[in-house]
Every structure is written in C-alpha cells, then in structure tokens.
Coordinates of C-alpha atoms in Angstrom, one line a residue:
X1 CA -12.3 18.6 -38.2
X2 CA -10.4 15.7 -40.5
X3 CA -7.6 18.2 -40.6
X4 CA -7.2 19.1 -37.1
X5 CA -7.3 15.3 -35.6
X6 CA -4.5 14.7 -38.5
X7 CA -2.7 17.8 -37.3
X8 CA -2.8 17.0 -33.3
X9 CA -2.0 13.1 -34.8
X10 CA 1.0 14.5 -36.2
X11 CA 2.0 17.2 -33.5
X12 CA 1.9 13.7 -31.0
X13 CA 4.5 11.5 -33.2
X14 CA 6.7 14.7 -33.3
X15 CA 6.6 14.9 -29.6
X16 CA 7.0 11.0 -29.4
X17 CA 9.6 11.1 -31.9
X18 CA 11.8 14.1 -30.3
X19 CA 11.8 12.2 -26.6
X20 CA 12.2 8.9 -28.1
X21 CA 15.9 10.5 -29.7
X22 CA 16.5 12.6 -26.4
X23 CA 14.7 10.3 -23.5
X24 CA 16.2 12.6 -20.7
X25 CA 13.4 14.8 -21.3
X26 CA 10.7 12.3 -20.7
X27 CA 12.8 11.8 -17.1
X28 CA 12.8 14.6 -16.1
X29 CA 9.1 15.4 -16.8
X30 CA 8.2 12.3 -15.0
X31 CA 10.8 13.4 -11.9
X32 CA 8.8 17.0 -11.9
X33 CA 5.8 15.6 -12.1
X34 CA 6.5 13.2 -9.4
X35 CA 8.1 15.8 -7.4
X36 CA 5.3 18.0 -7.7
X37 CA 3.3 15.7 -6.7
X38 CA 5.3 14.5 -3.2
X39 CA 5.0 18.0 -2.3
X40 CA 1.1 17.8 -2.5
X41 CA 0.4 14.8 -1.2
X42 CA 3.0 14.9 1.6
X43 CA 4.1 18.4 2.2
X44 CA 2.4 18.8 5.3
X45 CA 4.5 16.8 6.7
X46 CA 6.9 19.9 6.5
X47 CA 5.0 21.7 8.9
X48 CA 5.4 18.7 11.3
X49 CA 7.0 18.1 14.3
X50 CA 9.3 15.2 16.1
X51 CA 6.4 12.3 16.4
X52 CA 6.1 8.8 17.5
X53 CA 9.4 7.3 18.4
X54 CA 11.6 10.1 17.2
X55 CA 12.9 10.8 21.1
X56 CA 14.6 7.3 21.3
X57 CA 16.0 7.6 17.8
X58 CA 17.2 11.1 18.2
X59 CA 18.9 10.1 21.5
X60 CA 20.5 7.2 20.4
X61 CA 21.8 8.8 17.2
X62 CA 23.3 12.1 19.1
X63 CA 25.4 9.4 21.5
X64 CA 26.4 6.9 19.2
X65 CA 28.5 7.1 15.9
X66 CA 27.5 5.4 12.7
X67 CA 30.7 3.1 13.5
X68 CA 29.2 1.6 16.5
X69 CA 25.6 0.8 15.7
X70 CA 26.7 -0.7 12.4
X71 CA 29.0 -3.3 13.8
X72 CA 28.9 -3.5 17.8
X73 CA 26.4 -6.0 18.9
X74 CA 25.7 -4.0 21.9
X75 CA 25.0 -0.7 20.9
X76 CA 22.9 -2.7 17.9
X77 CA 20.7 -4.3 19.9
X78 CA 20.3 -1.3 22.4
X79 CA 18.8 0.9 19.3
X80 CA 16.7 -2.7 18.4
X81 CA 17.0 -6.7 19.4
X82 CA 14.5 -7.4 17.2
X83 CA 15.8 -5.9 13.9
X84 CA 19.0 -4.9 11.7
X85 CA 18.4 -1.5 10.2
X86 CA 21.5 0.9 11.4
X87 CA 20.2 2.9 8.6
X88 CA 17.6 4.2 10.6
X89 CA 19.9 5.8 13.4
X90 CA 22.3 6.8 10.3
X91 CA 18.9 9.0 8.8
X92 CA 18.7 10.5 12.2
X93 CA 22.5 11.4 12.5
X94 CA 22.7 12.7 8.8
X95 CA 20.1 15.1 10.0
X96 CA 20.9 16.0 12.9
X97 CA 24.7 17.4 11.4
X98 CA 23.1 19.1 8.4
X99 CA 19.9 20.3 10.5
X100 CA 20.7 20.3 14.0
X101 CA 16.7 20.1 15.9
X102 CA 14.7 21.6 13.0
X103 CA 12.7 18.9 12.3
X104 CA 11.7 21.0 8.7
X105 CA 14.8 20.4 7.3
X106 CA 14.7 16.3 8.5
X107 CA 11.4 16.3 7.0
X108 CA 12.6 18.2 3.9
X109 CA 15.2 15.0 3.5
X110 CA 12.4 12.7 3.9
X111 CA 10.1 13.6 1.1
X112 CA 13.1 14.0 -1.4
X113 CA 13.8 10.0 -0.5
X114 CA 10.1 9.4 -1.3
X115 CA 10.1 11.9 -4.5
X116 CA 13.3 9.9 -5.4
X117 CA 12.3 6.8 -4.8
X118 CA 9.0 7.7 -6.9
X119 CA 10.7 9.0 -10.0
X120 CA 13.6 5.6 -10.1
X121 CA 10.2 3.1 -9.7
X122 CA 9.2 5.2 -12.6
X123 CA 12.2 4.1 -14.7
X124 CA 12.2 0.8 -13.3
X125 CA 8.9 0.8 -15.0
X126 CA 10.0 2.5 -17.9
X127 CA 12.1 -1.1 -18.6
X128 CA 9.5 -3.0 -18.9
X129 CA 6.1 -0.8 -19.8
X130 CA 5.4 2.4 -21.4
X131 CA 5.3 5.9 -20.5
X132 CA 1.6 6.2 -19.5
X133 CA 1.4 3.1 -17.0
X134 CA 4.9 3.6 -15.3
X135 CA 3.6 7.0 -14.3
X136 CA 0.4 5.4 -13.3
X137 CA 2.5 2.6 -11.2
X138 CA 4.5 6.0 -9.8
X139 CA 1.7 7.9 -8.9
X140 CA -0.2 4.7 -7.0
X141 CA 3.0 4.5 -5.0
X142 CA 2.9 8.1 -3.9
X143 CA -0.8 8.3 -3.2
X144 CA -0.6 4.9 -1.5
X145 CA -1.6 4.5 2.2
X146 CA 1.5 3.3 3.8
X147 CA 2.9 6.1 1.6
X148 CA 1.5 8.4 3.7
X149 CA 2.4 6.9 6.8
X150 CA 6.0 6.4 5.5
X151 CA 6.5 10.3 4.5
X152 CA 4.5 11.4 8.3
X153 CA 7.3 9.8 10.2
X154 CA 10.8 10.4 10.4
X155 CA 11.4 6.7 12.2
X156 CA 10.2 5.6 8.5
X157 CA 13.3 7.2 7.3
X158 CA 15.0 3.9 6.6
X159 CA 12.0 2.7 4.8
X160 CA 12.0 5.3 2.1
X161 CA 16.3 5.0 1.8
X162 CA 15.7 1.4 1.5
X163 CA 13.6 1.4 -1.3
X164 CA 15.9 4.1 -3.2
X165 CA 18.6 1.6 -3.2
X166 CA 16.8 -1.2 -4.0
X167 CA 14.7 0.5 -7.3
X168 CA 18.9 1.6 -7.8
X169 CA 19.2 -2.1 -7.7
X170 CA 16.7 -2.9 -10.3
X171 CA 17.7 -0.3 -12.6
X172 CA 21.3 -1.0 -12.4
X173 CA 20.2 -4.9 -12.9
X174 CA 18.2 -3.9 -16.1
X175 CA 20.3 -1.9 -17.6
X176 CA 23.7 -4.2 -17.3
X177 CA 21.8 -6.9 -19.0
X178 CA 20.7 -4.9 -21.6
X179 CA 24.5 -5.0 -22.5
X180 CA 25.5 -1.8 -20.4
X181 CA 28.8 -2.0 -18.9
X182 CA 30.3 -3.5 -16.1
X183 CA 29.4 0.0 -14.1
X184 CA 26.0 -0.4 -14.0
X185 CA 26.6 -4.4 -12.1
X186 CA 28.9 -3.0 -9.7
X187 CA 26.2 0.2 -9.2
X188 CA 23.3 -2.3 -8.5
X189 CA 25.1 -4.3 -6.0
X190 CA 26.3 -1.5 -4.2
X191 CA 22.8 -0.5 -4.3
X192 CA 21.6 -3.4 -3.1
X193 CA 23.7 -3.8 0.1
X194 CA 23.0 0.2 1.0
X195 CA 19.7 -1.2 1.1
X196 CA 20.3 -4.3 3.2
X197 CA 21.4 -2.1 6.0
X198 CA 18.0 -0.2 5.7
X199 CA 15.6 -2.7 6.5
X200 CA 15.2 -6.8 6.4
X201 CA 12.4 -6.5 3.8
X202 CA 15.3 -5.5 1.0
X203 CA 17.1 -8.3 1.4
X204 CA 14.7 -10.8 -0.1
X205 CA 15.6 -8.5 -3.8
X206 CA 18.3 -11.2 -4.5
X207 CA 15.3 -13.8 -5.2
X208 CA 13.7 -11.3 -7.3
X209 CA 16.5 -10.5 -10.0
X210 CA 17.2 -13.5 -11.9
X211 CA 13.2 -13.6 -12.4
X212 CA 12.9 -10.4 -13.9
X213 CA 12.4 -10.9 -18.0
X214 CA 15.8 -9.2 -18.8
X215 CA 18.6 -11.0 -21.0
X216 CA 19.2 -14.5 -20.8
X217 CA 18.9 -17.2 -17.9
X218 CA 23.1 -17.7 -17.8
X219 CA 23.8 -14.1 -18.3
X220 CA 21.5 -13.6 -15.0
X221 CA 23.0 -16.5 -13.3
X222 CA 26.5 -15.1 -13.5
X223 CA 25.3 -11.5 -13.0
X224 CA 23.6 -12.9 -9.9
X225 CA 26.9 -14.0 -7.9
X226 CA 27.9 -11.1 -6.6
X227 CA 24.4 -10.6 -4.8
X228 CA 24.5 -13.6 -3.4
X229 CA 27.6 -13.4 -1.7
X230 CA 26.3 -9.8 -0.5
X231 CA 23.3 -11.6 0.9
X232 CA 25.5 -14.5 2.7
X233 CA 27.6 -11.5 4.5
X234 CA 24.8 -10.2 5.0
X235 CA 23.6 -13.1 7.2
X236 CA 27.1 -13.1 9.1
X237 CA 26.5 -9.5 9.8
X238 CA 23.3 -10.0 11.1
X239 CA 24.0 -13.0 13.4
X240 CA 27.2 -10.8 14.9
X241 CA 24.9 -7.9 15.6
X242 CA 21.6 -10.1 16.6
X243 CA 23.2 -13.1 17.9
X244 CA 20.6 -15.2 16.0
X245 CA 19.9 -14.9 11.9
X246 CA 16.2 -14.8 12.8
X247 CA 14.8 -11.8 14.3
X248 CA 11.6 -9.7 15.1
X249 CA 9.7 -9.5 17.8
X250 CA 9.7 -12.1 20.5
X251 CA 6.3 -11.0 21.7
X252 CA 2.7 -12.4 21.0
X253 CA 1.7 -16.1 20.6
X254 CA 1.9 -17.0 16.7
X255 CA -1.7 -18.6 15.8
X256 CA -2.1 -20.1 12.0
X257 CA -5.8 -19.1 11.5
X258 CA -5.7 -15.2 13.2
X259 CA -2.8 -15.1 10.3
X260 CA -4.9 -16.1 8.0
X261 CA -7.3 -13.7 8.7
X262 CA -5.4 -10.6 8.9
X263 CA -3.3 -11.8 5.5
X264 CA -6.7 -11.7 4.2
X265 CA -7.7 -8.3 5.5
X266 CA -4.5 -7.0 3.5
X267 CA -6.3 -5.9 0.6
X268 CA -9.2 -4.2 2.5
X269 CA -6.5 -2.5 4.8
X270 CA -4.7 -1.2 1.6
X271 CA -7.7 0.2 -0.2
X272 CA -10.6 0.9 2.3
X273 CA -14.3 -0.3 1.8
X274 CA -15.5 3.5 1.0
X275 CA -16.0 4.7 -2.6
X276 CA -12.7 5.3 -4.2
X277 CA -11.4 2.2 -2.6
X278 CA -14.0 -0.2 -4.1
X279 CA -13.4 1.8 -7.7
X280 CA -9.7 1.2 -7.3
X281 CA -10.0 -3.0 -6.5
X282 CA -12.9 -3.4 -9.2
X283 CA -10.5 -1.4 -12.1
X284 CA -8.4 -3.6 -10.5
X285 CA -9.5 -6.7 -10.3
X286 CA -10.9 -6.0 -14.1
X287 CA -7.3 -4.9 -15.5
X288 CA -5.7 -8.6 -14.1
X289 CA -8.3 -10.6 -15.1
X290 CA -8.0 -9.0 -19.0
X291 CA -3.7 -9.5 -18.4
X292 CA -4.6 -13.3 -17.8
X293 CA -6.3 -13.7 -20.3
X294 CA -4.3 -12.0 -23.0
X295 CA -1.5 -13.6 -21.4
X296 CA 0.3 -10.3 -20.4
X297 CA 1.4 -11.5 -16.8
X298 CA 5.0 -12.9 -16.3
X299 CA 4.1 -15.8 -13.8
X300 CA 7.5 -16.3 -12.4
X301 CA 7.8 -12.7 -11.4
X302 CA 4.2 -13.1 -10.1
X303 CA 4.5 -15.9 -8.0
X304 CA 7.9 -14.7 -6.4
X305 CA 6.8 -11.3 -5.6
X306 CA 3.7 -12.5 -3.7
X307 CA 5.9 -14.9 -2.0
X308 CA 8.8 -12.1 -0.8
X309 CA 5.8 -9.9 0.0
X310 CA 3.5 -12.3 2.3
X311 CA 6.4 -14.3 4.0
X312 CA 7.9 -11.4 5.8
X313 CA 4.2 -10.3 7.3
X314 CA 3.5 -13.5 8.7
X315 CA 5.7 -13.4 11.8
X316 CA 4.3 -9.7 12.2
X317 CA 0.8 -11.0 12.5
X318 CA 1.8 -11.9 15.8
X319 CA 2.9 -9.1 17.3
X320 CA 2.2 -5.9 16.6
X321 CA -0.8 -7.5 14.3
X322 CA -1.6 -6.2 11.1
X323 CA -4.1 -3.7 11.9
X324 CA -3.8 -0.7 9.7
X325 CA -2.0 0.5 6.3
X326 CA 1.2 1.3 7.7
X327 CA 4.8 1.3 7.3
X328 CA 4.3 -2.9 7.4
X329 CA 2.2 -2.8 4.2
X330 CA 4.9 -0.8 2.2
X331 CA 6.5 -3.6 0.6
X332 CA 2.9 -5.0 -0.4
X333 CA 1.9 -1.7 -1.9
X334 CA 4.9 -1.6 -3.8
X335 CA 4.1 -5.0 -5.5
X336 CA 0.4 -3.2 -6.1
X337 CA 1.7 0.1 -8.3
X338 CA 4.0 -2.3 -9.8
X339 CA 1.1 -4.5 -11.0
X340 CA -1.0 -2.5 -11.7
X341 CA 1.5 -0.7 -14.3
X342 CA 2.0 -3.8 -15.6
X343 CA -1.4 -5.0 -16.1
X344 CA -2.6 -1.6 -17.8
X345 CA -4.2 -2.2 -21.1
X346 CA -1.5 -1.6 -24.0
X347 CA -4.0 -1.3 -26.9
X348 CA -6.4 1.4 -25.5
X349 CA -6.6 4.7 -27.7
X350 CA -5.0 7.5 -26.3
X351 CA -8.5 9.4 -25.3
X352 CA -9.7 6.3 -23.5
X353 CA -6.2 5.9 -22.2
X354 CA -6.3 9.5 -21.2
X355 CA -9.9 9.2 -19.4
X356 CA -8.9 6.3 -17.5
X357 CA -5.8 7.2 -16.1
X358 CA -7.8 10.4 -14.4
X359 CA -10.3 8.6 -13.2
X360 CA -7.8 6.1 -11.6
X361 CA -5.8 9.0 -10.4
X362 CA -9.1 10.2 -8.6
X363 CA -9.4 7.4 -6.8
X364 CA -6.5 7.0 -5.4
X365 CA -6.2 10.4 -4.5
X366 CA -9.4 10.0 -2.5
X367 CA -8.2 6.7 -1.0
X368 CA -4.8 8.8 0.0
X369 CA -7.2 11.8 1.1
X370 CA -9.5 9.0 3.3
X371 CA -5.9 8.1 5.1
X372 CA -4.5 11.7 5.3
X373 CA -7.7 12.8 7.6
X374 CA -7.3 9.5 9.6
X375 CA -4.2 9.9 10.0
X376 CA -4.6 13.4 11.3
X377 CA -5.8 13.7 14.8
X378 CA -2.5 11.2 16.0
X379 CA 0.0 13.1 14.0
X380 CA -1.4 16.8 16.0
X381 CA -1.2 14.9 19.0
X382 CA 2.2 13.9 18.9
X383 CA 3.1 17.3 17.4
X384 CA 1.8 19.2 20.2
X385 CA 3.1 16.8 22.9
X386 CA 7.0 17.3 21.7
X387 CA 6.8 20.7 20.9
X388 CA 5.8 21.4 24.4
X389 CA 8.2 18.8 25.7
X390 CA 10.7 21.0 23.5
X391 CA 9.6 24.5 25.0
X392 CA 8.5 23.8 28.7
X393 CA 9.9 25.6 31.4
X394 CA 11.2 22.8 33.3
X395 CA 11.7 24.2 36.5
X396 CA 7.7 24.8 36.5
X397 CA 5.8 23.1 33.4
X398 CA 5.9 19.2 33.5
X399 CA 3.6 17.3 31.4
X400 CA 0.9 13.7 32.2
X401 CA 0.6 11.6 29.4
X402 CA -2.2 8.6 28.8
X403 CA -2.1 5.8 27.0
X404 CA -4.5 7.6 23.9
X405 CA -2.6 7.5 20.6
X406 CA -0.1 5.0 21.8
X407 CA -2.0 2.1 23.6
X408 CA -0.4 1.1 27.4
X409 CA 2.8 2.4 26.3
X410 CA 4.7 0.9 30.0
X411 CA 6.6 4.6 30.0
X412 CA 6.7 4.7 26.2
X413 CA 5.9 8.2 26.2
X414 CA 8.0 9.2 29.5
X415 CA 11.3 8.0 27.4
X416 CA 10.6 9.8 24.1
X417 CA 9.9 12.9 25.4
X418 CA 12.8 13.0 27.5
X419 CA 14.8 11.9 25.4
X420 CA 13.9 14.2 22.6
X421 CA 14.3 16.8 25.1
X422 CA 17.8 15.7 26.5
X423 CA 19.2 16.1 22.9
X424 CA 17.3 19.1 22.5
X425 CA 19.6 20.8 25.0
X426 CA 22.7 19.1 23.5
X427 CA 22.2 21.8 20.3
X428 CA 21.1 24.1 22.1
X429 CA 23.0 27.7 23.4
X430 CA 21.9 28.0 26.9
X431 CA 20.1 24.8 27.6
X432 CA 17.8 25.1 30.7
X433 CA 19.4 23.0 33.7
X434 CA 17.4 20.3 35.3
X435 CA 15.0 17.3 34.1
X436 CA 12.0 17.0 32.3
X437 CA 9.3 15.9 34.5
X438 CA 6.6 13.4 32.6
X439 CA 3.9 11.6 34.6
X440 CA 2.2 8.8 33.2
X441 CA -1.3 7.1 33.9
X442 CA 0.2 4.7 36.4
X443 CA 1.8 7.1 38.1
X444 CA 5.4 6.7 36.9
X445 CA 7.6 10.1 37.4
X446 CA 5.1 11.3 39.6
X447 CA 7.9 10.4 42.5
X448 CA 10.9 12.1 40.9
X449 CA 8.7 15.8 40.8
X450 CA 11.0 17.8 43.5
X451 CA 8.7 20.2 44.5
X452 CA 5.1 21.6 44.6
X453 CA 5.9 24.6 42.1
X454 CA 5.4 22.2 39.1
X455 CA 2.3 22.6 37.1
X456 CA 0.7 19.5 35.2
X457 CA -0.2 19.7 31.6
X458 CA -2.1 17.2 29.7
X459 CA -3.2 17.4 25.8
X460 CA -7.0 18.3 25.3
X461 CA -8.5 19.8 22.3
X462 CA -5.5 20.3 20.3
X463 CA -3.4 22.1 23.1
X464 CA -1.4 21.3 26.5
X465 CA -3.5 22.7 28.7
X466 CA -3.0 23.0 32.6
X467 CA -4.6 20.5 35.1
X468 CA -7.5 21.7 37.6
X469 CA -7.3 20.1 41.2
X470 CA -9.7 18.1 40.3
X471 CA -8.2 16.8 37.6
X472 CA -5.3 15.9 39.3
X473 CA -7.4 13.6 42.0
X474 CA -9.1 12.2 39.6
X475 CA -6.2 11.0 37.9
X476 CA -3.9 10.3 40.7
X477 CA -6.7 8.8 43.5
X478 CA -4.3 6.6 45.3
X479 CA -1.7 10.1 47.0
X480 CA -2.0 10.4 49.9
X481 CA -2.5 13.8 51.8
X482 CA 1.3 13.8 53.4
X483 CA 2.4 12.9 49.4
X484 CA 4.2 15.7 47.3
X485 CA 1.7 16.7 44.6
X486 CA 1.9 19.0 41.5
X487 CA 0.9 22.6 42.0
X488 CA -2.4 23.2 40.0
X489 CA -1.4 26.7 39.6

C-alpha cells in the first residue's frame, strides 16, 4: 500500500513537473474543459430561437453600418439614449453577414465568447492562484446565474465580448509587468478600449489595474497612462454620442432605502435560498473568513472591486429594479468566481482538495440547474412567438400578444416581432409581400388588420394556437358590431 501512494506521489510531480516545463498543455486542458463545459451548461441555447429584444437589434443592425452607430449621435441614441454599447448592434451585424437569419449559428458565436471568456478568466487566475482554484473560479463563472442569462440571449452579446476584452486586458496587464515586452501593453490597451465600446461596466477596469499585486507601484503608474487617456476619449466619445457623460435610464424615482434593500438582496439573488445555494454562501462565507484570518486577502483589490461593482447598480435600482440574477448582476458574479478562487485554501491535501472542489462543483451546478428551469418557461415563450412571427402566412395568420413574459410592454412586442420579421424578408428569396399584423392587449394593430380573412393566434400551452369567437370578445369587449374584426376561422 506504502508503495503505491509513493508511486501515484511520484507519477503526480512527473505530471506537475512536465506542464510546469511545457504550461501550454495545462491551457489547453483547462480551455477543453471549459469548453466542454459551456456546451453543457449552455448548449441549449443552440436549439433557441430570436428572443426578447432581438427584433429591434436585428432591425437596426440590418439598416445601419457599424460606421454610423459608432460615431453619429443620431443613429446612437435611436439603437439606445440611455447607453453607449455599439458593440451590441456590431454582434448583431457580424452575424447576420456570416449567418444570415439562422439564429444557430448567432448562438453558436455566443457560447464561444462565453467559453472564451471562461478559459482567459482562467489564466487571469492562473497569475495570481494555482491550478485547482482558477478552474474553480472558471467553472463558478460558467455555472453562474447571470451566466445563464447572458449565454440565453443574443441582446447579451456585448456582455460576453466585453468581458473577453477586458480578461485580455488583465492578462496583457500581468504579463507586461512581469517584464513581457512592450506587445503585451499595447495588447491590453487595445483590449481594453474593444471593451469600452461593449458596455459602461468595462470602463471602470482602469481603477482596477494599478491595484492588482503585479510589479511595482511606478512601473504601474507609467504602465497606467495609456489607459487613462483611453478612458478620457472615452468620455468625449460618449458625450458626442449621448450628449451628456452620464447615462442610463431616465425612468423611476431614485429612493436611498429601496436601494438599500435590493443591494442587499444581491447575494440572495445570486445564490437562491434552496439547498445548493445556502451550501455555496456557507463554503463561502467559511473560505473568507479563514483568508482574513490568515491574511490571504489583498485589501486594496478588495475594497476597489466592491466599489466598481456596487456603484454601477445603484442608479439601476431605480429603474428596471434589481429583481432577478440577470445580465445586471454579471459584473458582481464575476467579482464572486474571482474571490472565491482567491480565497481557496492553499494548504489543503490534494484528496481533501479533490473532495471539496466536487462538492462545490455540485452546488453550483444545482444553483445553475435551479435558474435553467426558471428560466425556461420565458425563453419557450419567446421562442414560439418569433418563430411563428418568422413563418406566418401574412396574408391570413396574424398573431395577439399580452403583457405575460414582458410586463405592459406599451407595443414592446408589436415592434420586435415586426421588426424581426421585416429583416427576415430582407434575406430572404421570395419574401412574402405585405405586413405583419400583431395585436396587443390594448388593442393596438387591431385597426391596421385590412380584412376579415385574418385569423388571430395567441401563445397557450407551448403553441400559437388559433382564437375561438369567444375568445376574441373577450379580449376585444369595447368593437363594435359595424367594426372590422379578425376571422376566427
């Protein structure tokens, strides 16, 4: 028995020794992994169709050219007058040249910028902490809640570019002031303003950097210049296209104590009060307190990273409201895998190492599996809703939405759907002529419906079906009998 821990001892400092003299093996075992395990996690998403805001984005992207919604005010603040992220039409317009309307193949470039972006946090990590927690820190990321609502929606595209630039940022950071060469500078701050034009939440990296424990305080400080002037342009940019350097969203009333509470919800949000979430904050609330005490925690890095990631959610506790894991809580997450890597115990045997990182792994794969099925019932809604939308004969089908899976959307759903379907016909051979006729709850497009030969459809148990005379009535009290109604088949 001596013999055969001393030979599996031995076999293990081989292994250790052969990647530690050829470390491009340990990548790309940690980029397969990761890989492997975006496609588990996320691949559904493949079978998915346009959801959410897609429509608008699509549209936009298919009538404007990267040119113009980078730097024309106007067309900027058509796609958005609350935020700066051209990135997020330039996901759409990448696609729709290498895919056309097969939303597989925009899907397919969204999980390989989450599978990406996994596998460069994992060398980030790899600066700082070993092998084991930097996959731990990798795998949190991908099993994460906002994960999953970053890899079910293409409008999150911009998100998951974002943060491949910025972890390109880090890395190229790291690595320059190790005494790499000049290359790896100019590579990070390229990175870096790529991810600028993604969304607002990268800019804030250019606090982060001369915090990070990496070579000395005036080798940062002049590394740091170039990103600072990035961010200043930056701000020009942004008050040219905005016509203000602050943005978001000018509605809701902003109320100190309701943004107290929902900062304080965060956690619970993140990690859910069910089984594998309470395993998850006790391991981790255990791991932090032992790094404090062993005085394992770099406090600068600390302090600034909860500031860059509460400050941006506080205006956002207005309006929408911080309600749910979503793309909102990305950043925070982030922060969370990156922590917890950190934080991992560094002296644990390899067993106990071994046993621990499963049972973490299995509770935040149930946390990710509690979101997935939560998730679910919205993303077949908006699935079935555009691919009918997409297929409709629209010289007889037209479709009634309701405000379910979308709140009062004030015609939300109208424009997406035709929209999506206006492009749709713009790749298509023979595009059908005519409109696409949605009604909503109020009413709206009811008026524009030429004829009596349409028939109504509305989503009910996981299909479109067709609407009863009744139905229509019911929903539509106030017509009158001289009125123009839909046929009913």
């Amino acid at each position: 028995m001596a013999m055969d821990v001393q030979a599996l001892r031995a076999a293990r400092l081989a292994l250790r020794e052969r990647i530690d003299r050829h470390p491009w093996i340990e990548y790309l075992g940690a980029t397969l992994l990761l890989s492997l395990l975006t496609l588990l996690a996320h691949g559904a998403s493949l079978q998915g169709s346009w959801r959410w805001d897609d429509g608008a984005h699509l549209s936009y992207a298919a009538q404007h050219t990267p040119w113009q919604y980078f730097l024309e005010p106007h067309i900027a603040q058509g796609h958005s007058s609350a935020n700066v992220a051209p990135w997020n039409l330039l996901f759409y317009d990448i696609n729709l040249s290498l895919f056309g309307m097969a939303a597989a193949g925009h899907y397919a470039h969204l999980l390989l910028l989450v599978g990406l972006g996994a596998a460069l946090f994992y060398a980030v990590l790899r600066e700082w902490v070993a092998p084991l927690p930097a996959l731990i820190g990798a795998i949190a990321l991908l099993l994460g809640k906002p994960t999953a609502h970053i890899a079910a929606g293409l409008m999150h595209g911009h998100y998951a570019s974002g943060f491949v630039f910025a972890m390109l940022s880090i890395l190229g950071w790291t690595r320059y002031l190790k005494g790499g060469r000049g290359y790896w500078l100019a590579l990070s701050a390229l990175a870096y303003l790529l991810a600028t034009t993604c969304k607002e939440v990268y800019v804030p990296l250019v606090v982060l950097l001369p915090f990070l424990p990496v070579g000395t305080l005036r080798q940062r400080m002049r590394a740091l210049v170039p990103f600072v002037l990035i961010a200043l342009a930056y701000m020009g940019w942004r008050y040219l296209l905005l016509g203000r350097l602050v943005g978001g969203y000018s509605q809701g009333v902003f109320d100190a104590g309701e943004a107290l509470r929902q900062l304080l919800r965060v956690p619970k949000l993140l990690l859910g009060s069910k089984p594998p979430g309470n395993i998850l904050a006790v391991v981790f609330l255990g791991l932090l307190c032992l790094a404090v005490v062993k005085r394992r925690l770099h406090g600068p890095v600390l302090f600034v990273s909860l500031g860059i990631v509460l400050l941006p959610l506080i205006p956002l506790t207005a309006f929408p409201g911080i309600h749910s894991p979503d793309r909102y809580l990305f950043v925070p997450w982030i922060a969370f895998s990156a922590c917890l890597a950190a934080i991992w115990p560094r002296e644990a045997r390899p067993a106990a190492a071994l046993v621990g990182s499963a049972a973490l792994v299995a509770a935040l794969a149930g946390v990710h599996a509690q979101e997935t099925q939560a998730l679910r019932p919205n993303l077949a809604y908006w699935d079935t809703l555009y691919r009918f939308a997409l297929s409709l004969d629209k010289e007889r089908q037209a479709i009634f939405v309701v405000p379910e899976f979308g709140g009062t959307d004030d015609g939300y759903k109208r424009s997406v759907l035709i929209r999506a379907r206006n492009t749709a016909d713009l790749f298509a051979p023979k595009p059908q002529p005519g409109n696409l006729h949605v009604v909503d709850e109020k009413g709206r497009g009811l008026e524009q419906i030429p004829s009596t030969t349409l028939q109504l459809f509305e989503f009910r148990d996981g299909d479109m079906v067709p609407m009863s005379a009744e139905r229509v009535a019911e929903k539509f009290p106030s017509l009158t009998r001289g009125k123009t109604a839909p046929s009913t088949g």
